[in-house]
XYZ file of C-alpha atoms in Angstrom:
428
model
C 42.342 -26.667 -22.182
C 44.190 -24.781 -24.976
C 45.848 -21.535 -23.954
C 43.736 -19.601 -26.476
C 40.572 -20.808 -24.768
C 41.886 -19.758 -21.384
C 42.644 -16.298 -22.729
C 39.173 -16.049 -24.248
C 37.541 -17.015 -20.950
C 39.645 -14.488 -19.090
C 38.634 -11.746 -21.510
C 34.973 -12.681 -21.215
C 35.193 -12.696 -17.431
C 36.935 -9.356 -17.474
C 34.287 -7.860 -19.727
C 31.505 -9.186 -17.472
C 33.219 -7.756 -14.400
C 33.677 -4.411 -16.121
C 30.021 -4.080 -17.041
C 28.334 -1.230 -15.213
C 24.751 -1.387 -13.995
C 22.559 1.679 -14.388
C 20.816 3.508 -11.562
C 18.055 1.332 -10.007
C 19.314 -1.755 -11.856
C 19.943 -5.074 -10.110
C 23.547 -5.629 -9.046
C 23.433 -8.644 -6.744
C 21.450 -11.233 -4.837
C 21.295 -14.988 -4.685
C 21.585 -16.419 -8.211
C 22.458 -13.076 -9.813
C 25.051 -13.406 -12.590
C 24.856 -9.948 -14.155
C 26.781 -6.729 -13.566
C 27.834 -5.972 -9.999
C 29.398 -2.559 -10.596
C 27.237 0.549 -10.329
C 27.343 3.762 -12.317
C 29.154 6.718 -10.834
C 27.313 8.245 -7.903
C 25.415 5.093 -7.023
C 26.031 2.100 -4.778
C 25.150 -1.574 -4.943
C 22.744 -1.622 -2.025
C 21.710 -4.989 -0.581
C 17.982 -4.975 0.122
C 17.858 -8.589 1.300
C 19.664 -11.876 0.465
C 17.704 -12.176 -2.788
C 18.046 -8.704 -4.225
C 20.520 -5.810 -4.443
C 20.271 -2.780 -6.686
C 22.166 0.363 -7.657
C 20.842 3.300 -5.659
C 21.969 6.932 -5.426
C 23.704 8.135 -2.315
C 26.253 10.558 -0.948
C 28.296 7.732 0.553
C 29.041 6.027 -2.741
C 32.346 7.732 -3.360
C 31.340 8.882 -6.811
C 32.965 5.970 -8.614
C 32.087 2.850 -10.507
C 31.881 -0.284 -8.437
C 30.928 1.312 -5.149
C 29.102 -1.033 -2.831
C 27.264 -0.755 0.421
C 25.097 -2.951 2.594
C 21.662 -1.845 3.668
C 21.243 -2.998 7.231
C 18.852 -0.582 8.882
C 15.231 -1.597 9.363
C 12.509 0.870 10.240
C 11.238 0.438 13.777
C 7.843 -1.155 14.233
C 4.980 1.123 15.119
C 4.084 1.867 18.711
C 0.727 2.858 20.106
C 1.921 6.365 20.896
C 3.374 7.158 17.472
C 1.791 9.973 15.488
C 3.391 11.605 12.473
C 4.935 15.041 12.426
C 2.559 17.458 10.675
C 3.459 17.397 7.016
C 2.892 21.077 6.463
C 5.360 22.102 9.174
C 8.094 19.585 8.500
C 11.301 20.509 6.721
C 11.956 18.399 3.650
C 15.157 17.882 1.728
C 15.400 18.310 -2.019
C 17.964 15.524 -2.218
C 17.328 11.809 -1.800
C 18.859 10.278 1.306
C 21.307 7.387 1.218
C 19.749 3.937 1.055
C 21.606 2.965 4.236
C 19.711 5.547 6.284
C 16.470 6.088 4.359
C 13.471 3.830 4.825
C 9.779 4.532 4.485
C 8.011 4.499 7.801
C 5.378 1.933 6.833
C 5.534 -1.361 4.946
C 2.840 -3.999 4.744
C 0.212 -5.848 2.729
C -3.527 -5.837 2.151
C -5.655 -8.491 3.894
C -8.433 -8.931 1.339
C -11.671 -10.874 1.719
C -14.287 -8.573 3.215
C -14.255 -6.760 -0.143
C -14.916 -9.881 -2.230
C -18.119 -9.484 -4.220
C -17.549 -5.739 -4.792
C -17.348 -4.564 -8.394
C -15.825 -1.430 -9.848
C -19.325 0.010 -10.300
C -19.787 0.061 -6.537
C -22.093 -2.932 -6.344
C -21.253 -5.340 -3.543
C -22.798 -8.786 -3.355
C -22.487 -9.383 0.374
C -22.943 -13.122 -0.128
C -19.665 -13.152 -2.047
C -17.364 -12.138 0.794
C -14.779 -14.638 1.961
C -13.177 -12.929 4.947
C -9.863 -13.960 6.510
C -11.545 -14.576 9.880
C -11.341 -18.140 11.152
C -14.689 -18.390 12.928
C -16.835 -16.863 10.195
C -19.954 -18.951 9.399
C -21.065 -21.134 7.735
C -17.778 -23.007 8.044
C -14.499 -22.780 9.916
C -12.118 -23.069 6.992
C -11.607 -19.408 6.215
C -8.050 -18.094 5.913
C -6.199 -17.258 9.107
C -5.828 -13.503 8.731
C -4.658 -13.108 12.311
C -1.888 -15.648 11.785
C -0.859 -14.034 8.517
C -0.535 -10.617 10.113
C 1.441 -11.978 13.077
C 3.820 -13.628 10.618
C 4.221 -10.510 8.487
C 4.777 -8.355 11.569
C 7.133 -10.656 13.472
C 9.045 -12.294 10.617
C 8.985 -9.693 7.834
C 9.145 -6.469 9.887
C 5.911 -5.164 8.390
C 4.006 -2.609 10.421
C 0.853 -1.715 8.493
C -2.071 -3.723 7.107
C -4.928 -2.505 4.923
C -8.286 -4.162 5.559
C -10.672 -3.523 2.637
C -14.410 -3.963 3.188
C -17.584 -3.329 1.179
C -19.782 -0.446 2.292
C -22.920 -2.548 1.754
C -21.583 -5.246 4.055
C -20.932 -2.842 6.912
C -24.519 -1.567 6.925
C -26.186 -4.763 5.651
C -27.289 -3.039 2.422
C -29.094 -0.260 4.295
C -27.811 2.938 2.679
C -27.388 5.607 5.345
C -28.156 3.089 8.085
C -26.285 2.040 11.191
C -23.383 -0.404 11.253
C -24.837 -3.908 11.249
C -23.955 -5.508 14.576
C -23.256 -8.944 13.118
C -21.429 -7.896 9.969
C -19.395 -5.162 11.606
C -18.636 -7.559 14.444
C -16.874 -9.930 12.067
C -14.998 -7.114 10.357
C -13.974 -5.717 13.730
C -12.465 -9.103 14.605
C -10.000 -8.599 11.759
C -9.327 -5.029 12.873
C -8.673 -6.155 16.433
C -6.417 -8.972 15.188
C -4.472 -6.339 13.298
C -4.192 -3.998 16.272
C -3.025 -6.861 18.492
C 0.119 -7.235 16.391
C 1.240 -3.679 17.149
C 0.826 -2.594 13.515
C -1.157 0.272 12.040
C -4.480 -0.843 10.550
C -6.134 0.821 7.552
C -9.933 0.706 7.538
C -10.729 0.917 3.821
C -14.177 1.222 2.218
C -13.755 -0.528 -1.126
C -16.544 0.937 -3.259
C -14.912 3.007 -6.035
C -16.779 6.186 -4.919
C -20.100 4.494 -5.670
C -23.087 2.648 -4.260
C -24.710 0.269 -6.741
C -23.491 2.157 -9.778
C -24.179 5.730 -8.649
C -21.428 8.185 -7.640
C -21.412 9.624 -4.128
C -22.466 13.274 -4.083
C -22.857 13.331 -7.860
C -26.189 11.706 -8.608
C -25.846 8.816 -6.187
C -25.756 8.609 -2.388
C -25.712 11.964 -0.640
C -22.695 13.188 1.253
C -24.691 12.793 4.454
C -25.309 9.108 3.727
C -21.600 8.542 3.122
C -20.615 10.627 6.125
C -22.920 8.521 8.283
C -20.908 5.323 7.929
C -17.605 7.134 8.500
C -18.898 8.968 11.548
C -19.874 5.639 13.089
C -16.517 4.035 12.244
C -14.652 7.012 13.686
C -16.664 6.820 16.887
C -15.801 3.111 17.190
C -12.062 3.664 16.730
C -11.550 7.203 18.055
C -9.359 5.971 20.912
C -7.111 3.849 18.680
C -4.127 5.917 17.463
C -3.034 3.139 15.077
C -6.273 3.100 13.110
C -5.873 4.720 9.688
C -9.042 5.888 7.924
C -9.023 5.276 4.146
C -11.999 7.233 2.850
C -12.547 5.348 -0.413
C -10.829 2.852 -2.684
C -10.123 3.881 -6.289
C -12.589 6.553 -7.327
C -12.783 6.618 -11.112
C -14.597 8.506 -13.869
C -15.648 11.211 -11.421
C -17.403 13.987 -13.357
C -16.314 16.839 -11.095
C -13.155 16.531 -9.014
C -13.954 19.660 -6.974
C -17.308 18.173 -5.998
C -15.543 14.953 -5.023
C -13.083 16.958 -2.906
C -16.065 18.493 -1.110
C -17.316 14.976 -0.334
C -13.883 14.053 1.023
C -13.886 17.261 3.106
C -17.234 16.323 4.639
C -15.869 12.927 5.671
C -12.671 14.383 7.138
C -14.652 16.880 9.177
C -16.991 14.156 10.446
C -14.125 11.838 11.433
C -12.356 14.572 13.364
C -15.532 15.775 15.097
C -16.347 12.179 16.086
C -13.263 12.185 18.304
C -10.629 10.732 15.976
C -8.634 13.954 16.113
C -5.116 12.802 15.257
C -5.244 9.587 13.220
C -4.084 9.378 9.618
C -6.757 9.902 6.962
C -6.205 8.930 3.314
C -7.267 11.311 0.557
C -8.117 9.398 -2.672
C -8.007 11.052 -6.099
C -9.696 10.211 -9.388
C -8.478 7.764 -12.071
C -8.243 4.722 -9.808
C -5.930 6.662 -7.458
C -3.158 6.423 -10.029
C 0.135 7.858 -8.802
C 0.806 8.928 -12.390
C -2.410 10.966 -12.636
C -2.767 12.543 -9.185
C -1.296 15.869 -10.279
C -2.236 15.916 -13.976
C -5.929 15.097 -13.512
C -6.457 17.861 -10.953
C -6.916 15.560 -7.955
C -3.886 16.906 -6.089
C -4.978 20.516 -6.468
C -8.572 19.792 -5.427
C -7.693 17.561 -2.477
C -5.033 20.019 -1.283
C -7.913 22.231 -0.169
C -9.224 19.562 2.233
C -8.435 20.614 5.811
C -8.906 19.485 9.369
C -11.422 21.513 11.404
C -8.520 23.533 12.832
C -7.425 24.558 9.336
C -4.320 22.348 9.191
C -3.532 19.392 6.944
C -1.861 17.379 9.698
C -2.039 13.631 8.951
C -4.130 14.128 5.813
C -2.197 11.905 3.412
C -2.562 11.510 -0.358
C -3.341 7.872 -1.145
C -2.080 6.472 -4.461
C -1.960 3.145 -6.293
C 0.310 1.903 -9.049
C 0.795 -1.525 -10.606
C 3.683 -2.632 -12.768
C 2.090 -4.640 -15.567
C 1.568 -3.501 -19.149
C -1.700 -1.625 -18.548
C -1.456 -0.777 -14.815
C -4.418 -3.068 -14.163
C -2.783 -5.436 -11.698
C -4.115 -8.407 -13.658
C -0.914 -9.785 -15.218
C 1.827 -11.846 -13.634
C 4.613 -10.156 -15.614
C 5.860 -6.626 -14.893
C 7.240 -4.162 -17.446
C 8.060 -0.982 -15.487
C 9.305 0.281 -12.141
C 7.014 3.344 -12.367
C 9.827 5.684 -11.290
C 10.186 8.075 -14.222
C 6.522 8.429 -15.155
C 4.889 8.218 -11.726
C 6.848 8.392 -8.513
C 9.653 10.795 -9.434
C 7.265 13.533 -10.671
C 4.949 12.911 -7.723
C 7.852 13.170 -5.262
C 8.746 16.547 -6.739
C 5.182 17.829 -6.389
C 4.834 16.532 -2.830
C 8.114 18.099 -1.803
C 7.250 21.446 -3.378
C 3.867 21.468 -1.648
C 5.096 20.055 1.683
C 2.727 17.091 1.559
C 3.081 13.316 1.890
C 1.603 10.240 0.217
C 1.290 6.523 0.850
C 1.033 3.754 -1.753
C -1.741 1.468 -0.519
C -1.870 -0.818 -3.544
C 1.014 -2.068 -5.657
C 2.305 -5.445 -6.703
C 2.768 -8.040 -9.380
C 3.122 -11.720 -10.013
C 5.607 -13.983 -8.294
C 7.898 -13.733 -11.293
C 11.451 -12.587 -11.984
C 10.276 -9.487 -13.867
C 8.093 -8.351 -10.988
C 10.810 -9.019 -8.434
C 13.123 -6.810 -10.453
C 10.762 -3.904 -11.062
C 8.889 -3.895 -7.751
C 12.140 -3.937 -5.773
C 13.321 -0.967 -7.832
C 10.079 0.897 -7.204
C 10.173 0.249 -3.468
C 13.781 1.312 -3.209
C 12.874 4.606 -4.900
C 10.141 5.122 -2.298
C 12.721 4.419 0.394
C 15.074 6.946 -1.156
C 12.271 9.535 -0.974
C 10.889 8.691 2.446
C 10.512 12.365 3.313
C 7.440 12.478 1.057
C 6.431 8.806 0.761
C 5.264 7.322 4.060
C 5.178 3.728 2.871
C 3.775 0.983 0.683
C 1.144 -1.745 1.071
C 1.268 -4.718 -1.294
C -1.776 -6.249 -2.977
C -2.699 -8.771 -1.654
C -2.781 -11.445 1.034
C -5.738 -12.488 3.175
C -8.222 -14.701 1.346
C -6.403 -14.960 -1.980
C -5.060 -18.386 -2.956
C -2.771 -19.855 -5.606
C -5.290 -19.171 -8.376
C -4.875 -15.399 -8.018
C -2.242 -13.798 -10.252
C -0.946 -11.390 -7.590
C -1.215 -13.663 -4.560
C 0.807 -12.566 -1.526
C -0.876 -14.885 0.970
C 1.810 -16.790 2.894
C 1.675 -20.583 2.874
C 1.090 -22.415 6.162
C 3.044 -25.684 6.351
C 1.769 -26.856 9.710
C 4.629 -25.365 11.685
C 5.127 -21.932 10.182
C 4.563 -19.601 7.261
C 6.430 -19.451 3.956
C 6.349 -16.188 2.010
C 5.595 -15.896 -1.676
C 8.567 -15.016 -3.855
C 7.597 -11.369 -4.397
C 6.971 -10.742 -0.705
C 10.289 -12.317 0.200
C 12.242 -10.386 -2.434
C 10.679 -6.930 -2.223
C 7.988 -6.323 0.393
C 9.576 -7.871 3.479
C 12.094 -5.719 5.342
């Protein structure tokens, strides 16, 4: 090769080596050929063999090219673990180093009992396809128990969200008792979840509605909604790893203060039913958007919700955020990491108000863009684990290859293989 060509290659290589990656940008991982140096004050932190990114931290030495290896993994949940009351904890105004900071909870949704539910709160109970193996009329339903064991044992996940339609639980009898047959099948999934050692989120997936009408605002009464939660709380009062998620994605709520009163009624009922210490999720308006929680008034209204003893212990703000072009979670490509417009402002508000939040829906397609942006988003949550308790990806369970955001692992006869996005970002 001519000497001139060798010099040119050397210059190109030198320029590539000298390139500096910005904060939260990718700086390594299998197949990565871009910049490996990080901007001053940040380190190239290895999340897993497939992804590393530039994260802030006091141990970075303040110079370009600093590197570190993230090796710590949050311990799996135990049956005796209950969070420190958020309102009495001391929080730091600075993000912790990626090597020591990890959100407490990481997991995925196990969907299927919510199939047939629309955003208007209608739920066609014949449309469910639950991840319970012995559900009639056939025995070919997805193995939710096996999926959760895999995620827990192989991916270090420790929380699973189990969405279900309100109509299914009560067999379409508004204000009625839990249907023995229907609830029995749902409880199988709950018990499968508990058997792993993970926390298990019981989530009513009705968008603050029953058949098109908003709870407490022209639709079902608060008492009718409280009824189903009182019964669920009585069933699981002795299970410290049950997490009560009051409602999935309220939207277009006319009066947020009235909605907060509905949430208060449910919290009071759950606590008085004997579930005195478990986590309870507080859902805001606008599809629980992390970007809108403060600006739409949800945070202020829900901040007034209290336990019967007047505390806010284990009352956790519950937010969602997708990474596609319209935050709908319907596209396989991602365009944002949601840090600047959603999670950074929310972290500031939570810290100032001594509260905590969990992200119970987030995700994207199994694509390079989503691997990049979701890993960045999750690492930001890790960096701010004093106010963010964790994340739950959407979704595994009964979803198959035809679903854009599928996270269901693939069974090969001998073991499970994770989807690309789970492997790159959600697994720990």
